[in-house]
Amino acid sequence: MGTELRIREGLAEVDRFVGERDKGLLCCQEAILSCAGRAPNRSLIRLHRLMGTILEAIGRFEEAQEHFALAHGLLRSVTPPREELAKLYECMGQLAIRRRNAAEAVRLSRLALDALGTDHDNVTAASVYTNMAVTHQLQQETDKALWCFEKSMAIRQRLGDREGLSRSLHNKGALHRALGEYDQALRCYRRSLEIKVKVGNREGVAASHYNIGNVYCLQGEYELAREEYQGSLTIRERIGDKLGQVAALLGVAHVCRIAADYGGAQQSLKRCLALQEELGQDAAAPCTELAALHLDLGAHEEAEAAVERALTAG
């Protein structure tokens, strides 16, 4: 039974890594169900953590919290190694960041480092420092954020953790972008993209293309931005990431509208709205973009209707 669980856990991790999140969730669910009636074990803790991580990535925060809580509750009967406990706190910290709860993210990062004791030269510690950097960014503490990013990247480089280094670079790029340091942001995003291509992280490659597109858009390089958004969209479609497709389509629609390609903008927004309806999401962002498009075309009544829909959705 233990070997089978570890195999399923490994398969779910691979699915998550290559961006096939639905398959990863299914694999986790089947493995967790197979544990029904059995004594708690470390594999079950890791499966709940992994499921929470995948759910967090696709924006299902409440469900992610439930699985992290289940994993944490199992700690009463199972004592995992220090790094495994720290990893759980690190993943819970990522969820707090996604919810923009900086205070909770700080608390969880401290718990993770405490769990590691004096050994901060490992992959988990590097991830915790990345979380701390993003938290400092939320709190507008730029110097502290940059220090934590450098700390995380130094650990990853020593360990040869290329995938982790790509994530740190990606997040550091976001900080430079927020500061208006667009050339530095592009350097970070491109280095991250190069690593992700080499390690085969398709979801990460799509995210890098999207963020490079965002920087080009801020620089007024709209044709280059459109190419990057389209590259992200193509990969998201291949791996079935509908949430990512929504973001990429919004980017394409925005640059199409700016370039007066109104047909392209309308087509992208139509697809975006259909996907959001399928996902059960509110449509405030695409409706706002649609309102701007109608205004550009002089269709004031349609613009007002889109604004009303955006307000209702938001």
XYZ file of N, CA, C and O in Angstrom, residues 153-225:
292
model
N 17.621 32.780 -4.192
C 18.324 32.433 -5.428
C 19.709 31.864 -5.142
O 20.161 30.934 -5.825
N 20.385 32.392 -4.128
C 21.714 31.888 -3.775
C 21.633 30.431 -3.315
O 22.480 29.600 -3.687
N 20.619 30.119 -2.491
C 20.437 28.736 -2.024
C 20.169 27.818 -3.211
O 20.762 26.736 -3.342
N 19.283 28.238 -4.095
C 18.904 27.399 -5.239
C 20.089 27.168 -6.175
O 20.260 26.064 -6.715
N 20.894 28.190 -6.375
C 22.066 28.029 -7.243
C 23.071 27.066 -6.635
O 23.657 26.244 -7.342
N 23.264 27.139 -5.309
C 24.178 26.208 -4.638
C 23.700 24.764 -4.771
O 24.495 23.845 -4.946
N 22.383 24.584 -4.695
C 21.804 23.238 -4.730
C 21.572 22.717 -6.148
O 21.243 21.548 -6.340
N 21.719 23.599 -7.137
C 21.424 23.204 -8.518
C 19.940 23.030 -8.770
O 19.531 22.260 -9.650
N 19.120 23.750 -8.012
C 17.663 23.652 -8.128
C 17.180 24.599 -9.229
O 16.764 25.731 -8.969
N 17.226 24.127 -10.467
C 16.895 24.992 -11.607
C 15.428 25.409 -11.620
O 15.108 26.568 -11.894
N 14.546 24.459 -11.339
C 13.114 24.773 -11.347
C 12.794 25.813 -10.272
O 12.060 26.780 -10.518
N 13.336 25.645 -9.089
C 13.116 26.611 -8.024
C 13.705 27.973 -8.363
O 13.112 29.012 -8.074
N 14.887 27.972 -8.986
C 15.522 29.232 -9.388
C 14.638 29.968 -10.387
O 14.511 31.198 -10.324
N 14.016 29.220 -11.296
C 13.141 29.867 -12.282
C 11.965 30.554 -11.597
O 11.536 31.636 -12.006
N 11.421 29.944 -10.518
C 10.312 30.561 -9.793
C 10.764 31.824 -9.075
O 10.051 32.838 -9.062
N 11.955 31.778 -8.460
C 12.469 32.966 -7.769
C 12.694 34.110 -8.757
O 12.360 35.262 -8.468
N 13.261 33.789 -9.908
C 13.492 34.807 -10.943
C 12.170 35.401 -11.427
O 12.057 36.608 -11.658
N 11.188 34.519 -11.584
C 9.869 34.966 -12.049
C 9.273 35.973 -11.066
O 8.795 37.045 -11.459
N 9.322 35.642 -9.781
C 8.767 36.540 -8.768
C 9.577 37.821 -8.631
O 9.022 38.900 -8.394
N 10.882 37.715 -8.785
C 11.732 38.913 -8.726
C 11.418 39.831 -9.913
O 11.420 41.054 -9.795
N 11.124 39.215 -11.056
C 10.724 40.002 -12.223
C 9.470 40.806 -11.951
O 9.352 41.965 -12.374
N 8.530 40.193 -11.223
C 7.286 40.893 -10.882
C 7.563 42.107 -9.998
O 6.910 43.150 -10.131
N 8.536 41.983 -9.094
C 8.899 43.113 -8.238
C 9.480 44.253 -9.071
O 9.086 45.418 -8.914
N 10.407 43.923 -9.974
C 10.995 44.965 -10.827
C 9.935 45.628 -11.705
O 9.966 46.844 -11.927
N 8.991 44.823 -12.194
C 7.912 45.384 -13.017
C 7.086 46.377 -12.203
O 6.759 47.468 -12.678
N 6.749 46.011 -10.966
C 5.952 46.892 -10.105
C 6.686 48.193 -9.810
O 6.062 49.243 -9.617
N 8.037 48.119 -9.782
C 8.852 49.314 -9.513
C 9.096 50.143 -10.771
O 9.744 51.195 -10.710
N 8.600 49.656 -11.913
C 8.814 50.373 -13.173
C 10.185 50.119 -13.777
O 10.593 50.813 -14.712
N 10.900 49.105 -13.265
C 12.236 48.758 -13.776
C 12.070 47.667 -14.842
O 12.368 46.490 -14.627
N 11.587 48.081 -16.002
C 11.125 47.130 -17.006
C 12.246 46.305 -17.628
O 12.056 45.116 -17.913
N 13.408 46.900 -17.851
C 14.518 46.132 -18.428
C 14.969 45.021 -17.477
O 15.250 43.893 -17.907
N 15.046 45.356 -16.184
C 15.427 44.336 -15.196
C 14.352 43.256 -15.087
O 14.654 42.064 -14.932
N 13.086 43.672 -15.182
C 11.988 42.699 -15.142
C 12.098 41.728 -16.310
O 11.967 40.506 -16.139
N 12.371 42.263 -17.511
C 12.493 41.404 -18.693
C 13.663 40.439 -18.553
O 13.561 39.268 -18.946
N 14.771 40.906 -17.986
C 15.926 40.014 -17.794
C 15.560 38.847 -16.881
O 15.917 37.690 -17.158
N 14.860 39.144 -15.789
C 14.454 38.078 -14.859
C 13.484 37.112 -15.531
O 13.636 35.885 -15.427
N 12.490 37.648 -16.208
C 11.485 36.800 -16.854
C 12.113 35.922 -17.938
O 11.759 34.749 -18.093
N 13.055 36.493 -18.701
C 13.675 35.718 -19.788
C 14.582 34.622 -19.238
O 14.637 33.518 -19.791
N 15.316 34.931 -18.163
C 16.146 33.886 -17.541
C 15.268 32.771 -16.995
O 15.583 31.586 -17.126
N 14.159 33.162 -16.388
C 13.217 32.183 -15.860
C 12.641 31.330 -16.991
O 12.558 30.102 -16.881
N 12.271 31.974 -18.092
C 11.712 31.273 -19.252
C 12.707 30.269 -19.818
O 12.345 29.115 -20.130
N 13.962 30.672 -19.925
C 15.001 29.784 -20.471
C 15.118 28.503 -19.636
O 15.216 27.398 -20.184
N 15.082 28.659 -18.316
C 15.180 27.488 -17.434
C 13.943 26.608 -17.580
O 14.039 25.380 -17.673
N 12.769 27.226 -17.600
C 11.521 26.464 -17.683
C 11.436 25.652 -18.970
O 10.920 24.527 -18.978
N 11.928 26.220 -20.061
C 11.948 25.490 -21.329
C 12.840 24.249 -21.196
O 12.486 23.154 -21.634
N 14.000 24.428 -20.568
C 14.959 23.325 -20.439
C 14.438 22.204 -19.552
O 14.685 21.027 -19.822
N 13.704 22.563 -18.483
C 13.229 21.525 -17.566
C 11.861 20.974 -17.967
O 11.373 20.018 -17.371
N 11.240 21.577 -18.975
C 9.967 21.057 -19.472
C 8.745 21.470 -18.679
O 7.731 20.772 -18.690
N 8.819 22.614 -18.008
C 7.681 23.113 -17.229
C 6.783 23.949 -18.138
O 6.944 25.156 -18.268
N 5.805 23.297 -18.767
C 4.975 23.986 -19.758
C 4.114 25.085 -19.142
O 3.960 26.163 -19.731
N 3.545 24.812 -17.974
C 2.736 25.837 -17.317
C 3.592 27.050 -16.993
O 3.164 28.190 -17.155
N 4.821 26.802 -16.534
C 5.732 27.897 -16.224
C 6.133 28.681 -17.461
O 6.261 29.907 -17.423
N 6.337 27.990 -18.578
C 6.671 28.657 -19.841
C 5.533 29.597 -20.247
O 5.749 30.741 -20.651
N 4.295 29.104 -20.125
C 3.126 29.926 -20.467
C 3.058 31.167 -19.580
O 2.787 32.274 -20.059
N 3.326 30.994 -18.279
C 3.290 32.124 -17.345
C 4.366 33.154 -17.685
O 4.135 34.358 -17.613
N 5.553 32.680 -18.086
C 6.633 33.599 -18.450
C 6.273 34.408 -19.687
O 6.483 35.622 -19.730
N 5.731 33.746 -20.708
C 5.310 34.471 -21.913
C 4.274 35.540 -21.568
O 4.340 36.670 -22.069
N 3.342 35.175 -20.702
C 2.299 36.133 -20.321
C 2.899 37.352 -19.619
O 2.552 38.498 -19.925
N 3.806 37.117 -18.683
C 4.380 38.241 -17.935
C 5.327 39.085 -18.775
O 5.414 40.302 -18.590
N 6.042 38.459 -19.698
C 6.857 39.241 -20.643
C 5.938 40.122 -21.487
O 6.237 41.295 -21.746
N 4.789 39.564 -21.887
C 3.798 40.351 -22.619
C 3.332 41.551 -21.823
O 3.166 42.654 -22.368
N 3.126 41.365 -20.525
C 2.700 42.483 -19.671
C 3.727 43.607 -19.655
O 3.377 44.790 -19.694
N 5.003 43.232 -19.594
C 6.059 44.257 -19.573
C 6.107 44.989 -20.913
O 6.190 46.226 -20.961
N 6.056 44.248 -22.014
C 6.042 44.883 -23.334
C 4.863 45.845 -23.464
O 4.981 46.928 -24.048
N 3.722 45.434 -22.916
C 2.535 46.288 -22.968
C 2.782 47.597 -22.216
O 2.432 48.675 -22.687
N 3.399 47.505 -21.051
C 3.721 48.699 -20.266
C 4.726 49.602 -20.986
O 4.727 50.824 -20.801
N 5.574 48.995 -21.813
C 6.564 49.755 -22.575
C 6.002 50.303 -23.890
O 6.704 51.013 -24.609
N 4.755 49.959 -24.185
C 4.152 50.415 -25.437
C 4.540 49.580 -26.639
O 4.267 49.967 -27.782
N 5.158 48.414 -26.417
C 5.557 47.511 -27.511
C 4.426 46.504 -27.738
O 4.522 45.318 -27.397
N 3.337 46.995 -28.340
C 2.104 46.215 -28.360
C 2.161 44.979 -29.257
O 1.549 43.950 -28.946
N 2.885 45.068 -30.373
C 2.970 43.902 -31.252
C 3.769 42.783 -30.586
O 3.414 41.602 -30.661
N 4.861 43.180 -29.895
C 5.641 42.186 -29.157
C 4.813 41.584 -28.019
O 4.877 40.381 -27.755
N 4.015 42.443 -27.365
C 3.153 41.965 -26.279
C 2.150 40.945 -26.816
O 1.913 39.899 -26.200
